[in-house]
Amino acid sequence: MIKHADAAPCRVVVLLSGEGSNLQAILDAVETGQLPIQVNAVISNRPESKGLERARRAGLRDIALDHQDFERREDFDSQLKAIVEAESPQLVVLAGFLRILTPVFVDHFAGRLINLHPSLLPKYPGLHPHQQALDAGDSNHGCTVHFVDEVLDGGPRIIQASVPILPADNADTLATRVRNQEHLILPLAIRWYAEGRLKMARQQHRVLLDGEMLPSTGFCYKEGGTSPP
Ligand code: NHR
Ligand code: GAR
């Protein structure tokens, strides 16, 4: 179902750990009227993250919850869950969030929690995917937005974008090329969700877009190709 333009904007909470360039891409899309959402809060597990500064500058609520203040992962996660839940979000977005989340958090937000991962999943889950793609001699690489479940980077995939790996690439040049695509596919996936068009079909481990089951890779995004739905 497509929501009408006058419907209340979708309430979104963004979790990050670092730079926040993906947060910026989301905020820019909101600013230019391409994304019918409101970002209610930005939360980082690293108090010094640049992403929190960006949130503050944009006039958003910024919250630091340092994982180092907690002895157990589950304690951090239940505190994080309480802080996020206080914002009554319809969608929670992991945009460069670097802490593995336990079921305490993930189960609570199942179906309304998405992550952006810099690889063509199921290849290279976890950390340092760019170096892994280079070491494997792959000819292409990319990024994926997926629903989060208890399997790290293993939840149902929503959308992927692919980039070439060039002979002179190192992990930094490759990461930059991938990041440009991240800035396109993350706002697009959020828009689909906000428009009520995206659902996680948990049983089938798949994603429905407009009621149609996407392939296991998710929607294949092509910049400059036919414009996505
Ligand atoms: N949690 C669950 N349950 N499922 C997923 O799919 C998740 C998740 C939490 C984060 C992002 C993920 C990525 O896209 C993400 C997906 C952190 C690590 C990690 O090893 C791995 C994958 C991702 C995020 N983190 C270390 C840890 O001990 C800390 C590393 C650091 O601080 O630099 O948590 O890649
Ligand atoms: C992005 O490249 C994102 O894919 C990656 O961190 C970067 C964050 O950039 N995420 C992970 O590696 C998750 N493990 P940003 O802070 O500028 O948005």
mmCIF file of N, CA and C in Angstrom, residues 2-62:
data_model
loop_
_atom_site.group_PDB
_atom_site.id
_atom_site.type_symbol
_atom_site.label_atom_id
_atom_site.label_comp_id
_atom_site.label_asym_id
_atom_site.label_seq_id
_atom_site.Cartn_x
_atom_site.Cartn_y
_atom_site.Cartn_z
ATOM 1 N N ILE A 2 0.563 2.184 -0.882
ATOM 2 C CA ILE A 2 1.348 3.416 -0.947
ATOM 3 C C ILE A 2 0.675 4.459 -0.070
ATOM 4 N N LYS A 3 1.473 5.014 0.822
ATOM 5 C CA LYS A 3 0.892 6.011 1.732
ATOM 6 C C LYS A 3 0.702 7.330 1.009
ATOM 7 N N HIS A 4 -0.305 8.069 1.409
ATOM 8 C CA HIS A 4 -0.539 9.377 0.801
ATOM 9 C C HIS A 4 0.474 10.381 1.308
ATOM 10 N N ALA A 5 0.714 11.384 0.474
ATOM 11 C CA ALA A 5 1.745 12.364 0.793
ATOM 12 C C ALA A 5 1.466 13.087 2.113
ATOM 13 N N ASP A 6 0.172 13.166 2.488
ATOM 14 C CA ASP A 6 -0.125 13.892 3.712
ATOM 15 C C ASP A 6 -0.080 13.005 4.954
ATOM 16 N N ALA A 7 0.272 11.723 4.793
ATOM 17 C CA ALA A 7 0.397 10.852 5.959
ATOM 18 C C ALA A 7 1.577 11.335 6.802
ATOM 19 N N ALA A 8 1.521 11.054 8.116
ATOM 20 C CA ALA A 8 2.625 11.461 8.990
ATOM 21 C C ALA A 8 3.899 10.787 8.508
ATOM 22 N N PRO A 9 5.029 11.514 8.500
ATOM 23 C CA PRO A 9 6.263 10.891 8.018
ATOM 24 C C PRO A 9 6.689 9.726 8.910
ATOM 25 N N CYS A 10 7.294 8.740 8.280
ATOM 26 C CA CYS A 10 7.763 7.541 8.964
ATOM 27 C C CYS A 10 8.829 7.924 9.994
ATOM 28 N N ARG A 11 8.669 7.435 11.216
ATOM 29 C CA ARG A 11 9.611 7.759 12.293
ATOM 30 C C ARG A 11 10.815 6.806 12.221
ATOM 31 N N VAL A 12 11.996 7.380 12.098
ATOM 32 C CA VAL A 12 13.207 6.581 11.890
ATOM 33 C C VAL A 12 14.252 6.931 12.941
ATOM 34 N N VAL A 13 14.924 5.901 13.449
ATOM 35 C CA VAL A 13 16.092 6.097 14.315
ATOM 36 C C VAL A 13 17.304 5.528 13.586
ATOM 37 N N VAL A 14 18.411 6.274 13.554
ATOM 38 C CA VAL A 14 19.630 5.841 12.874
ATOM 39 C C VAL A 14 20.700 5.515 13.920
ATOM 40 N N LEU A 15 21.321 4.344 13.763
ATOM 41 C CA LEU A 15 22.438 3.945 14.629
ATOM 42 C C LEU A 15 23.714 3.959 13.802
ATOM 43 N N LEU A 16 24.764 4.542 14.327
ATOM 44 C CA LEU A 16 26.033 4.579 13.601
ATOM 45 C C LEU A 16 27.198 4.537 14.587
ATOM 46 N N SER A 17 28.408 4.437 14.027
ATOM 47 C CA SER A 17 29.604 4.393 14.875
ATOM 48 C C SER A 17 30.674 5.376 14.428
ATOM 49 N N GLY A 18 30.551 5.907 13.198
ATOM 50 C CA GLY A 18 31.689 6.665 12.670
ATOM 51 C C GLY A 18 31.322 7.957 11.992
ATOM 52 N N GLU A 19 31.774 8.042 10.763
ATOM 53 C CA GLU A 19 31.728 9.266 9.960
ATOM 54 C C GLU A 19 30.306 9.792 9.742
ATOM 55 N N GLY A 20 29.397 8.890 9.417
ATOM 56 C CA GLY A 20 28.013 9.310 9.188
ATOM 57 C C GLY A 20 27.745 9.859 7.799
ATOM 58 N N SER A 21 28.551 9.450 6.805
ATOM 59 C CA SER A 21 28.260 9.946 5.454
ATOM 60 C C SER A 21 26.933 9.367 4.955
ATOM 61 N N ASN A 22 26.597 8.166 5.400
ATOM 62 C CA ASN A 22 25.303 7.603 5.019
ATOM 63 C C ASN A 22 24.147 8.318 5.716
ATOM 64 N N LEU A 23 24.350 8.718 6.959
ATOM 65 C CA LEU A 23 23.351 9.562 7.625
ATOM 66 C C LEU A 23 23.145 10.831 6.814
ATOM 67 N N GLN A 24 24.246 11.420 6.356
ATOM 68 C CA GLN A 24 24.166 12.648 5.566
ATOM 69 C C GLN A 24 23.372 12.428 4.283
ATOM 70 N N ALA A 25 23.596 11.281 3.640
ATOM 71 C CA ALA A 25 22.847 10.979 2.408
ATOM 72 C C ALA A 25 21.353 10.893 2.709
ATOM 73 N N ILE A 26 21.009 10.316 3.857
ATOM 74 C CA ILE A 26 19.592 10.232 4.261
ATOM 75 C C ILE A 26 19.040 11.638 4.495
ATOM 76 N N LEU A 27 19.781 12.447 5.236
ATOM 77 C CA LEU A 27 19.300 13.797 5.571
ATOM 78 C C LEU A 27 19.169 14.659 4.315
ATOM 79 N N ASP A 28 20.099 14.489 3.384
ATOM 80 C CA ASP A 28 20.025 15.247 2.126
ATOM 81 C C ASP A 28 18.771 14.855 1.337
ATOM 82 N N ALA A 29 18.477 13.552 1.321
ATOM 83 C CA ALA A 29 17.287 13.084 0.589
ATOM 84 C C ALA A 29 16.006 13.596 1.259
ATOM 85 N N VAL A 30 16.014 13.692 2.583
ATOM 86 C CA VAL A 30 14.851 14.254 3.293
ATOM 87 C C VAL A 30 14.697 15.724 2.924
ATOM 88 N N GLU A 31 15.828 16.422 2.964
ATOM 89 C CA GLU A 31 15.868 17.863 2.688
ATOM 90 C C GLU A 31 15.313 18.194 1.298
ATOM 91 N N THR A 32 15.637 17.346 0.305
ATOM 92 C CA THR A 32 15.206 17.634 -1.068
ATOM 93 C C THR A 32 13.850 16.992 -1.386
ATOM 94 N N GLY A 33 13.167 16.514 -0.356
ATOM 95 C CA GLY A 33 11.803 16.023 -0.552
ATOM 96 C C GLY A 33 11.709 14.641 -1.180
ATOM 97 N N GLN A 34 12.825 13.904 -1.200
ATOM 98 C CA GLN A 34 12.795 12.583 -1.832
ATOM 99 C C GLN A 34 12.515 11.458 -0.850
ATOM 100 N N LEU A 35 12.462 11.797 0.428
ATOM 101 C CA LEU A 35 12.360 10.752 1.449
ATOM 102 C C LEU A 35 11.347 11.192 2.511
ATOM 103 N N PRO A 36 10.172 10.521 2.536
ATOM 104 C CA PRO A 36 9.098 10.953 3.442
ATOM 105 C C PRO A 36 9.263 10.401 4.858
ATOM 106 N N ILE A 37 10.336 10.798 5.500
ATOM 107 C CA ILE A 37 10.603 10.290 6.859
ATOM 108 C C ILE A 37 10.990 11.449 7.771
ATOM 109 N N GLN A 38 10.950 11.164 9.079
ATOM 110 C CA GLN A 38 11.616 12.075 10.002
ATOM 111 C C GLN A 38 12.600 11.265 10.829
ATOM 112 N N VAL A 39 13.822 11.781 10.953
ATOM 113 C CA VAL A 39 14.823 11.103 11.770
ATOM 114 C C VAL A 39 14.650 11.618 13.201
ATOM 115 N N ASN A 40 14.164 10.729 14.069
ATOM 116 C CA ASN A 40 13.855 11.159 15.437
ATOM 117 C C ASN A 40 15.072 11.211 16.335
ATOM 118 N N ALA A 41 16.040 10.345 16.060
ATOM 119 C CA ALA A 41 17.255 10.358 16.869
ATOM 120 C C ALA A 41 18.371 9.656 16.122
ATOM 121 N N VAL A 42 19.597 10.060 16.440
ATOM 122 C CA VAL A 42 20.799 9.404 15.920
ATOM 123 C C VAL A 42 21.596 8.947 17.135
ATOM 124 N N ILE A 43 21.933 7.670 17.145
ATOM 125 C CA ILE A 43 22.583 7.089 18.321
ATOM 126 C C ILE A 43 23.901 6.456 17.908
ATOM 127 N N SER A 44 24.944 6.702 18.688
ATOM 128 C CA SER A 44 26.238 6.078 18.416
ATOM 129 C C SER A 44 26.769 5.377 19.660
ATOM 130 N N ASN A 45 27.456 4.264 19.423
ATOM 131 C CA ASN A 45 28.148 3.581 20.522
ATOM 132 C C ASN A 45 29.524 4.191 20.758
ATOM 133 N N ARG A 46 29.895 5.159 19.911
ATOM 134 C CA ARG A 46 31.173 5.863 20.091
ATOM 135 C C ARG A 46 30.880 7.348 20.258
ATOM 136 N N PRO A 47 31.064 7.862 21.479
ATOM 137 C CA PRO A 47 30.690 9.252 21.772
ATOM 138 C C PRO A 47 31.374 10.268 20.862
ATOM 139 N N GLU A 48 32.553 9.926 20.337
ATOM 140 C CA GLU A 48 33.295 10.897 19.519
ATOM 141 C C GLU A 48 32.953 10.816 18.026
ATOM 142 N N SER A 49 31.969 9.995 17.637
ATOM 143 C CA SER A 49 31.666 9.833 16.201
ATOM 144 C C SER A 49 31.317 11.157 15.539
ATOM 145 N N LYS A 50 31.854 11.324 14.362
ATOM 146 C CA LYS A 50 31.509 12.504 13.531
ATOM 147 C C LYS A 50 30.021 12.508 13.211
ATOM 148 N N GLY A 51 29.447 11.314 13.086
ATOM 149 C CA GLY A 51 28.023 11.193 12.746
ATOM 150 C C GLY A 51 27.132 11.893 13.770
ATOM 151 N N LEU A 52 27.521 11.869 15.036
ATOM 152 C CA LEU A 52 26.727 12.554 16.073
ATOM 153 C C LEU A 52 26.778 14.056 15.876
ATOM 154 N N GLU A 53 27.956 14.521 15.474
ATOM 155 C CA GLU A 53 28.126 15.950 15.213
ATOM 156 C C GLU A 53 27.227 16.398 14.051
ATOM 157 N N ARG A 54 27.192 15.555 13.012
ATOM 158 C CA ARG A 54 26.317 15.867 11.861
ATOM 159 C C ARG A 54 24.870 15.967 12.321
ATOM 160 N N ALA A 55 24.464 15.026 13.185
ATOM 161 C CA ALA A 55 23.078 15.027 13.679
ATOM 162 C C ALA A 55 22.792 16.327 14.429
ATOM 163 N N ARG A 56 23.699 16.688 15.292
ATOM 164 C CA ARG A 56 23.552 17.904 16.107
ATOM 165 C C ARG A 56 23.409 19.122 15.200
ATOM 166 N N ARG A 57 24.293 19.174 14.197
ATOM 167 C CA ARG A 57 24.274 20.312 13.271
ATOM 168 C C ARG A 57 22.953 20.390 12.516
ATOM 169 N N ALA A 58 22.346 19.214 12.267
ATOM 170 C CA ALA A 58 21.066 19.198 11.536
ATOM 171 C C ALA A 58 19.887 19.430 12.482
ATOM 172 N N GLY A 59 20.198 19.653 13.760
ATOM 173 C CA GLY A 59 19.135 19.924 14.729
ATOM 174 C C GLY A 59 18.411 18.676 15.201
ATOM 175 N N LEU A 60 19.057 17.517 15.047
ATOM 176 C CA LEU A 60 18.427 16.265 15.468
ATOM 177 C C LEU A 60 18.902 15.870 16.862
ATOM 178 N N ARG A 61 18.117 15.030 17.500
ATOM 179 C CA ARG A 61 18.525 14.516 18.796
ATOM 180 C C ARG A 61 19.704 13.553 18.601
ATOM 181 N N ASP A 62 20.811 13.807 19.273
ATOM 182 C CA ASP A 62 21.963 12.911 19.175
ATOM 183 C C ASP A 62 22.224 12.294 20.536
#
